[in-house]
Short mmCIF file of C-alpha atoms in Angstrom, two decimals:
data_model
loop_
_atom_site.label_atom_id
_atom_site.label_comp_id
_atom_site.label_asym_id
_atom_site.label_seq_id
_atom_site.Cartn_x
_atom_site.Cartn_y
_atom_site.Cartn_z
CA MET A 1 75.82 18.73 42.23
CA SER A 2 79.00 20.44 43.44
CA PRO A 3 78.88 22.79 46.45
CA LEU A 4 79.63 25.69 44.08
CA GLU A 5 76.71 24.78 41.82
CA ARG A 6 74.40 24.49 44.83
CA ARG A 7 75.40 27.98 45.96
CA VAL A 8 75.06 29.43 42.48
CA ARG A 9 71.58 27.87 42.23
CA ALA A 10 70.61 29.44 45.55
CA LEU A 11 71.35 32.80 43.90
CA THR A 12 69.62 32.06 40.59
CA ALA A 13 66.53 30.98 42.57
CA LEU A 14 66.06 34.69 43.33
CA PHE A 15 65.12 35.42 39.70
CA PRO A 16 61.43 35.55 38.66
CA ALA A 17 59.92 32.20 37.65
CA SER A 18 59.45 33.29 34.02
CA PHE A 19 63.11 34.29 33.77
CA ARG A 20 64.26 31.03 35.35
CA ALA A 21 62.17 28.92 33.00
CA ARG A 22 63.96 30.44 30.03
CA TRP A 23 67.49 31.22 31.28
CA GLU A 24 68.34 29.46 34.56
CA GLU A 25 70.22 26.41 33.18
CA GLU A 26 72.37 28.55 30.90
CA LEU A 27 72.95 31.11 33.62
CA VAL A 28 74.17 28.42 36.03
CA LEU A 29 76.36 26.80 33.37
CA THR A 30 77.97 30.10 32.35
CA THR A 31 78.53 31.13 35.97
CA LEU A 32 80.19 27.77 36.66
CA GLU A 33 82.43 28.18 33.63
CA THR A 34 83.90 31.40 34.99
CA ARG A 35 85.18 29.57 38.08
CA THR A 36 88.83 29.15 38.91
CA ALA A 37 90.32 25.85 40.06
CA GLY A 38 89.26 24.73 43.53
CA GLN A 39 86.63 27.44 43.85
CA SER A 40 83.68 26.34 46.02
CA TRP A 41 81.92 29.68 46.57
CA PRO A 42 80.70 32.10 43.87
CA HIS A 43 83.02 35.08 43.53
CA PRO A 44 81.55 37.99 45.59
CA ARG A 45 81.59 40.10 42.42
CA ASP A 46 79.49 37.48 40.57
CA ALA A 47 77.18 37.00 43.57
CA LEU A 48 76.51 40.74 43.69
CA ASP A 49 76.03 40.82 39.92
CA LEU A 50 73.45 37.99 40.12
CA LEU A 51 71.63 39.67 43.01
CA VAL A 52 71.41 43.00 41.19
CA ALA A 53 70.29 41.27 37.97
CA ALA A 54 67.60 39.37 39.91
CA ILE A 55 66.26 42.61 41.43
CA ARG A 56 66.27 44.25 38.00
CA ALA A 57 64.41 41.28 36.51
CA HIS A 58 61.73 41.61 39.19
CA ALA A 59 61.44 45.35 38.81
CA LYS A 60 60.86 44.89 35.07
CA THR A 61 57.92 47.08 34.32
CA PRO A 62 54.56 45.29 34.62
CA ALA A 63 53.58 46.95 31.35
CA ASP A 64 55.32 44.03 29.64
CA GLN A 65 52.76 41.59 30.98
CA PRO A 66 49.02 41.22 30.37
CA PHE A 67 46.82 42.79 33.05
CA ARG A 68 45.64 39.33 34.13
CA VAL A 69 49.20 38.44 35.21
CA VAL A 70 49.68 41.85 36.87
CA LEU A 71 46.42 41.26 38.76
CA VAL A 72 47.48 37.80 39.94
CA GLN A 73 50.87 39.10 41.08
CA GLY A 74 49.18 42.00 42.88
CA ILE A 75 46.89 39.56 44.70
CA ALA A 76 49.91 37.46 45.71
CA LEU A 77 51.63 40.61 47.01
CA GLY A 78 48.50 41.62 48.93
CA ALA A 79 48.06 38.19 50.50
CA THR A 80 51.68 38.13 51.63
CA LEU A 81 51.40 41.64 53.02
CA LEU A 82 48.34 40.62 55.03
CA ALA A 83 50.08 37.51 56.30
CA SER A 84 53.21 39.36 57.35
CA LEU A 85 51.21 42.07 59.09
CA ARG A 86 49.33 39.37 60.95
CA VAL A 87 52.56 37.59 61.93
CA GLY A 88 53.95 40.86 63.24
CA VAL A 89 50.83 41.40 65.32
CA LEU A 90 50.93 37.80 66.60
CA LEU A 91 54.54 38.21 67.67
CA LEU A 92 53.63 41.42 69.52
CA ARG A 93 50.73 39.62 71.15
CA LEU A 94 52.97 36.74 72.18
CA GLY A 95 55.48 39.20 73.63
CA LEU A 96 52.70 40.92 75.54
CA PHE A 97 51.44 37.58 76.85
CA LEU A 98 54.90 36.59 78.09
CA TYR A 99 55.39 40.07 79.60
CA TRP A 100 52.22 39.75 81.68
CA LEU A 101 52.63 36.04 82.47
CA PRO A 102 54.47 36.41 85.84
CA THR A 103 52.00 39.07 87.00
CA ASN A 104 48.99 37.03 85.91
CA SER A 105 50.31 33.86 87.52
CA ALA A 106 51.06 35.70 90.75
CA ALA A 107 47.57 37.18 90.71
CA GLY A 108 46.13 33.64 90.60
CA VAL A 109 44.61 33.69 87.09
CA PRO A 110 43.45 30.10 86.40
CA PHE A 111 45.81 28.05 84.21
CA ALA A 112 43.11 27.34 81.61
CA ASP A 113 42.53 31.08 81.09
CA LEU A 114 46.23 31.54 80.34
CA ALA A 115 46.84 28.37 78.35
CA LEU A 116 44.02 28.70 75.83
CA PRO A 117 44.96 32.11 74.38
CA ALA A 118 48.63 31.12 74.37
CA ALA A 119 47.86 27.87 72.55
CA LEU A 120 45.80 29.75 69.94
CA LEU A 121 48.63 32.23 69.40
CA VAL A 122 51.23 29.50 68.98
CA LEU A 123 48.94 27.49 66.69
CA GLU A 124 48.33 30.50 64.47
CA LEU A 125 52.05 31.34 64.31
CA ALA A 126 52.75 27.71 63.43
CA ALA A 127 50.21 27.95 60.61
CA TYR A 128 52.13 30.93 59.17
CA VAL A 129 55.41 29.03 59.40
CA GLY A 130 53.59 26.29 57.45
CA LEU A 131 52.54 28.89 54.87
CA ALA A 132 56.15 29.98 54.37
CA VAL A 133 57.23 26.34 53.92
CA ALA A 134 54.30 25.69 51.55
CA LEU A 135 55.34 28.65 49.36
CA LEU A 136 59.02 27.76 49.31
CA GLN A 137 58.49 24.06 48.66
CA ARG A 138 55.31 24.53 46.60
CA ARG A 139 53.32 22.21 48.85
CA ARG A 140 49.67 22.92 48.27
CA VAL A 141 48.43 20.63 51.01
CA LEU A 142 50.24 22.70 53.66
CA ALA A 143 48.47 25.85 52.51
CA TRP A 144 45.09 24.10 52.72
CA ALA A 145 45.94 22.78 56.19
CA GLY A 146 46.82 26.32 57.27
CA ALA A 147 43.58 27.74 55.87
CA ILE A 148 41.53 25.13 57.69
CA ALA A 149 43.49 25.59 60.93
CA LEU A 150 43.11 29.37 60.86
CA GLY A 151 39.45 29.16 59.88
CA GLY A 152 39.05 26.81 62.83
CA ILE A 153 40.79 29.24 65.16
CA GLY A 154 38.48 32.01 63.96
CA LEU A 155 35.42 29.85 64.53
CA LEU A 156 36.71 28.84 67.93
CA GLY A 157 37.22 32.50 68.80
CA ALA A 158 33.68 33.26 67.69
CA LEU A 159 32.22 30.37 69.66
CA ARG A 160 34.09 31.37 72.80
CA TYR A 161 32.32 34.73 72.65
CA GLY A 162 29.69 34.78 75.38
CA GLY A 163 26.95 36.54 73.43
CA PRO A 164 24.61 35.15 70.78
CA VAL A 165 26.51 33.86 67.74
CA ASP A 166 24.98 33.15 64.34
CA LEU A 167 26.68 31.36 61.47
CA ARG A 168 27.36 34.51 59.43
CA TRP A 169 29.06 36.17 62.35
CA ALA A 170 31.18 33.10 63.04
CA LEU A 171 32.17 32.77 59.35
CA GLY A 172 33.10 36.43 59.31
CA MET A 173 35.50 35.70 62.15
CA ALA A 174 36.87 32.57 60.46
CA ILE A 175 37.45 33.55 56.84
CA PRO A 176 39.71 36.65 56.81
CA GLY A 177 42.58 34.89 58.63
CA ALA A 178 42.45 32.06 56.12
CA VAL A 179 42.58 34.35 53.05
CA PRO A 180 46.39 34.36 52.50
CA PHE A 181 46.37 30.56 52.77
CA LEU A 182 43.54 30.21 50.26
CA VAL A 183 45.42 32.47 47.84
CA ALA A 184 48.58 30.39 48.32
CA ALA A 185 46.66 27.15 47.76
CA ALA A 186 45.21 28.54 44.53
CA MET A 187 48.54 29.86 43.24
CA ILE A 188 51.00 27.11 44.13
CA PRO A 189 49.88 24.75 41.33
CA ALA A 190 49.97 27.65 38.86
CA ARG A 191 53.65 28.18 39.84
CA GLN A 192 53.03 31.88 40.09
CA THR A 193 54.56 32.10 43.53
CA ASP A 194 57.91 33.70 42.84
CA ARG A 195 59.99 33.52 45.96
CA ALA A 196 61.00 37.15 45.82
CA LEU A 197 57.38 38.10 45.22
CA ALA A 198 56.61 36.48 48.56
CA VAL A 199 59.69 37.65 50.44
CA GLN A 200 59.52 41.33 49.50
CA PRO A 201 56.04 42.14 50.86
CA ALA A 202 56.61 39.84 53.83
CA LEU A 203 59.64 41.91 54.80
CA VAL A 204 57.74 45.14 54.14
CA GLY A 205 54.85 44.01 56.36
CA LEU A 206 57.08 42.89 59.22
CA ALA A 207 59.18 46.04 58.97
CA LEU A 208 56.04 48.18 59.16
CA VAL A 209 54.83 46.39 62.31
CA ALA A 210 58.28 46.78 63.86
CA LEU A 211 58.29 50.46 62.89
CA ALA A 212 54.81 51.00 64.29
CA ALA A 213 55.76 49.21 67.54
CA ALA A 214 58.96 51.22 67.90
CA THR A 215 57.15 54.49 67.17
CA TRP A 216 54.48 53.57 69.65
CA ARG A 217 57.09 52.86 72.31
CA LEU A 218 58.83 56.16 71.61
CA ALA A 219 55.56 58.09 71.69
CA ALA A 220 54.60 56.40 74.97
CA LEU A 221 57.91 57.52 76.49
CA PHE A 222 57.20 61.13 75.65
CA VAL A 223 53.51 61.20 76.40
CA THR A 224 53.15 59.26 79.63
CA ALA A 225 56.75 58.60 80.68
CA THR A 226 55.78 54.96 81.26
CA TRP A 227 55.31 52.16 78.79
CA HIS A 228 51.87 50.73 79.32
CA LEU A 229 51.47 47.31 77.77
CA SER A 230 47.73 47.09 77.84
CA PRO A 231 45.70 44.70 75.67
CA GLY A 232 44.55 47.61 73.48
CA THR A 233 48.16 48.45 72.63
CA VAL A 234 48.50 45.64 70.11
CA ASP A 235 45.32 46.70 68.33
CA ARG A 236 46.56 50.26 68.14
CA ILE A 237 49.96 49.15 66.87
CA SER A 238 48.37 46.95 64.22
CA ALA A 239 46.15 49.85 63.19
CA ALA A 240 49.26 52.03 62.92
CA GLY A 241 50.96 49.26 60.91
CA ALA A 242 47.98 49.09 58.56
CA ALA A 243 48.08 52.87 58.12
CA LEU A 244 51.80 52.74 57.28
CA LEU A 245 51.04 49.91 54.85
CA LEU A 246 48.45 52.07 53.14
CA VAL A 247 50.93 54.90 52.67
CA ALA A 248 53.73 52.55 51.55
CA CYS A 249 51.50 50.81 48.98
CA ILE A 250 50.26 54.09 47.53
CA ALA A 251 53.83 55.42 47.31
CA ALA A 252 55.09 52.21 45.65
CA GLY A 253 51.97 52.13 43.46
CA PHE A 254 53.10 55.26 41.60
CA ALA A 255 55.84 53.15 40.00
CA ASP A 256 54.17 49.75 39.95
CA PRO A 257 50.39 49.13 39.78
CA ARG A 258 50.88 45.73 41.43
CA TRP A 259 51.27 47.46 44.78
CA LEU A 260 47.93 49.21 44.30
CA ILE A 261 46.27 45.88 43.55
CA ALA A 262 47.96 44.44 46.65
CA LEU A 263 46.47 47.28 48.67
CA GLY A 264 43.05 46.71 47.13
CA PHE A 265 43.26 43.02 47.91
CA ALA A 266 44.37 43.67 51.50
CA VAL A 267 41.39 45.99 51.92
CA VAL A 268 39.05 43.32 50.51
CA SER A 269 40.28 40.81 53.06
CA TRP A 270 40.06 43.42 55.77
CA ASN A 271 36.47 44.15 54.79
CA ALA A 272 35.48 40.54 54.12
CA ARG A 273 34.43 40.12 57.73
CA GLU A 274 32.12 43.09 57.52
CA PHE A 275 30.68 41.92 54.21
CA ILE A 276 30.04 38.39 55.46
CA GLN A 277 28.52 39.65 58.69
CA THR A 278 26.38 42.47 57.31
CA GLY A 279 26.09 41.62 53.60
CA ASP A 280 26.83 45.24 52.75
CA PRO A 281 28.49 45.40 49.29
CA LEU A 282 29.65 48.96 50.03
CA ALA A 283 32.58 47.30 51.82
CA PHE A 284 34.14 46.65 48.40
CA ILE A 285 33.83 50.12 46.89
CA GLY A 286 37.32 51.16 48.03
CA THR A 287 38.83 48.06 46.47
CA ALA A 288 36.99 48.56 43.19
CA VAL A 289 38.32 52.13 43.01
CA VAL A 290 41.91 51.11 43.79
CA VAL A 291 41.93 48.25 41.27
CA THR A 292 40.44 50.51 38.59
CA VAL A 293 43.17 53.08 39.25
CA ALA A 294 45.76 50.28 38.96
CA TRP A 295 44.29 49.22 35.61
CA VAL A 296 44.34 52.80 34.28
CA GLN A 297 47.94 53.16 35.42
CA TRP A 298 48.87 49.89 33.71
CA ARG A 299 47.33 51.21 30.46
CA VAL A 300 49.30 54.45 30.78
CA LEU A 301 52.56 52.54 31.46
CA ARG A 302 51.89 50.29 28.48
CA ARG A 303 51.17 53.20 26.19
CA SER A 304 54.24 55.17 27.24
CA ARG A 305 56.33 52.04 26.71
CA ALA A 306 54.91 51.45 23.25
CA SER A 307 55.66 55.00 22.09
CA MET B 1 73.04 51.83 25.16
CA GLN B 2 75.34 50.87 28.02
CA ASP B 3 78.81 49.46 27.55
CA PRO B 4 77.98 45.81 28.45
CA THR B 5 75.10 45.69 25.94
CA PHE B 6 77.30 47.28 23.27
CA LEU B 7 80.05 44.73 23.92
CA ILE B 8 77.59 41.80 23.86
CA LEU B 9 76.24 42.87 20.46
CA LEU B 10 79.79 43.44 19.23
CA ALA B 11 80.87 39.98 20.46
CA LEU B 12 78.08 38.43 18.39
CA SER B 13 78.85 40.47 15.26
CA ASP B 14 81.33 38.02 13.71
CA ARG B 15 79.76 34.66 14.60
CA PRO B 16 77.23 32.99 16.91
CA ARG B 17 78.49 32.42 20.45
CA HIS B 18 77.25 30.84 23.66
CA GLY B 19 77.03 32.69 27.01
CA TYR B 20 80.54 31.97 28.22
CA GLY B 21 81.91 32.63 24.72
CA ILE B 22 80.28 36.09 24.80
CA LEU B 23 81.87 36.84 28.20
CA LEU B 24 85.34 35.81 26.95
CA GLU B 25 85.00 37.79 23.71
CA ALA B 26 83.70 40.88 25.53
CA LYS B 27 86.66 40.75 27.90
CA GLU B 28 89.03 40.41 24.95
CA LEU B 29 87.36 43.23 22.99
CA SER B 30 87.56 45.65 25.88
CA GLY B 31 91.17 44.70 26.58
CA GLY B 32 90.12 43.34 29.97
CA THR B 33 88.86 46.74 31.14
CA ILE B 34 85.16 45.82 31.19
CA ARG B 35 84.13 42.60 32.89
CA ILE B 36 80.51 41.52 32.38
CA GLY B 37 78.99 39.41 35.17
CA PRO B 38 76.74 36.42 34.37
CA GLY B 39 73.63 38.13 35.79
CA THR B 40 74.24 41.23 33.68
CA LEU B 41 74.84 39.02 30.63
CA TYR B 42 71.57 37.08 30.85
CA GLY B 43 69.55 40.16 31.85
CA ALA B 44 70.87 41.79 28.67
CA LEU B 45 70.32 38.66 26.54
CA GLU B 46 66.68 38.53 27.65
CA ARG B 47 66.12 42.17 26.74
CA LEU B 48 67.96 41.83 23.43
CA GLU B 49 66.01 38.71 22.49
CA GLU B 50 62.69 40.36 23.36
CA ALA B 51 63.65 43.37 21.26
CA GLY B 52 64.55 41.05 18.37
CA HIS B 53 68.21 42.13 18.32
CA ILE B 54 69.52 38.61 18.85
CA GLU B 55 68.07 35.13 18.29
CA LEU B 56 68.84 31.51 19.08
CA ASP B 57 71.24 30.07 16.51
CA ARG B 58 71.46 26.44 17.66
CA GLU B 59 71.46 24.27 20.73
CA GLU B 60 74.09 21.64 21.50
CA ILE B 61 74.23 19.19 24.35
CA GLU B 62 77.57 19.25 26.15
CA ASP B 63 78.17 17.02 29.20
CA GLY B 64 74.41 16.53 29.44
CA ARG B 65 73.76 20.26 29.63
CA PRO B 66 72.17 22.35 26.89
CA ARG B 67 74.46 24.94 25.37
CA ARG B 68 72.74 27.64 23.38
CA TYR B 69 74.41 29.75 20.73
CA TYR B 70 73.02 33.17 19.87
CA ARG B 71 73.41 35.24 16.72
CA LEU B 72 72.83 38.86 15.81
CA THR B 73 69.66 39.53 13.80
CA ARG B 74 69.49 41.99 10.92
CA ARG B 75 67.78 44.46 13.24
CA GLY B 76 70.43 43.88 15.91
CA ARG B 77 73.19 44.58 13.40
CA GLY B 78 71.42 47.81 12.42
CA VAL B 79 71.25 48.88 16.07
CA LEU B 80 74.93 48.04 16.55
CA VAL B 81 75.92 50.09 13.50
CA GLU B 82 73.81 53.02 14.70
CA GLU B 83 75.30 52.85 18.19
CA THR B 84 78.83 52.66 16.80
CA GLN B 85 78.20 55.78 14.71
CA ARG B 86 76.78 57.56 17.76
CA ARG B 87 79.80 56.66 19.85
CA ASP B 88 82.12 57.61 17.01
CA ALA B 89 80.46 61.03 16.70
CA LEU B 90 80.84 61.55 20.45
CA VAL B 91 84.52 60.62 20.35
CA GLY B 92 84.99 62.95 17.38
CA LEU B 93 83.41 65.80 19.33
CA ALA B 94 85.57 65.06 22.33
CA LYS B 95 88.73 65.03 20.20
CA GLN B 96 87.84 68.42 18.65
CA ARG B 97 87.17 69.91 22.06
CA LEU B 98 90.44 68.65 23.47
CA ALA B 99 92.47 69.75 20.42
CA HIS B 100 91.24 73.36 20.79
CA ARG B 101 92.68 73.77 24.26
#
């Protein structure tokens, strides 16, 4: 494969899987035929054209697809959103840990008390890197490994808790973190993991955490004139990130019901802990409502397209 | 209908062509003023095929790669004729308007 073809294929990989299955070989061939002698990079004009066409192919109205496919894509979006939000929070937590490290060391905090939380943070971040690799290379085993690792971290966290711990409570701690990995493991063999479908919500989630952190920092400047990095800060920032996510998904959901399903799925995972720990099915009412609204919207889109 | 789609249909109106052939013909037809990119071409081909305006004519293997030729369907020809009349009417209107000044 020539360097030009490799670069053209990197661009055509941005198209949805269904589009690639039908058109990719021809698209690559035709793009290569427009080359001039000695050309080793795609012409910027062609690169831009491919990028725009890929975005348009993804934005193709979900009304063209059966609701089952829309639902699956929405779940993939939701799982990626959750994962990216979590990665954002982990990065904040790691930053906070490093920020306090000199102070804690000087204050004589035992090494074990510092090393354990840091090791858990790094392990969890590594699991998410594994998830990204699993999605890009379609390696199912990596996704399973991540799910087990994160479930293990959750269980470990629950067992470290000093109070009485029963199995339900520990499972409630273990399962939500593993949810994006379980979704990935289920979807990789079905080849429904479009790269852009994974990248888009991941960027949205990370951007929201960054926005929430920046806003928080700005607000702290005005309110207290000092920037207090207390342990509660990360929780508050992640809550703010989740709130922004809610608003963003609802706004995007007006055009595309997949974002509503993503939101519903994120809420399910959020509430899974509560459901496992208390067995209260009310935790899922919000999700049921959101998914029903998404279905109604899909029907409306389909009808308006048919007419 | 946008210009690239119109040109693609027009390029297929005389005989079946493959992707690159459509690009060359479209460039020729527009006198080099409109250049269709490969992404735009295949985005349009997908839409046109779904709408039943074009269909696969034949597939040939060239240098180990499949080369697909597309042809205009009866419905596609109807759409092209309709669009040409619409554009013609618009041009007629514009000419009248400009002649009155």
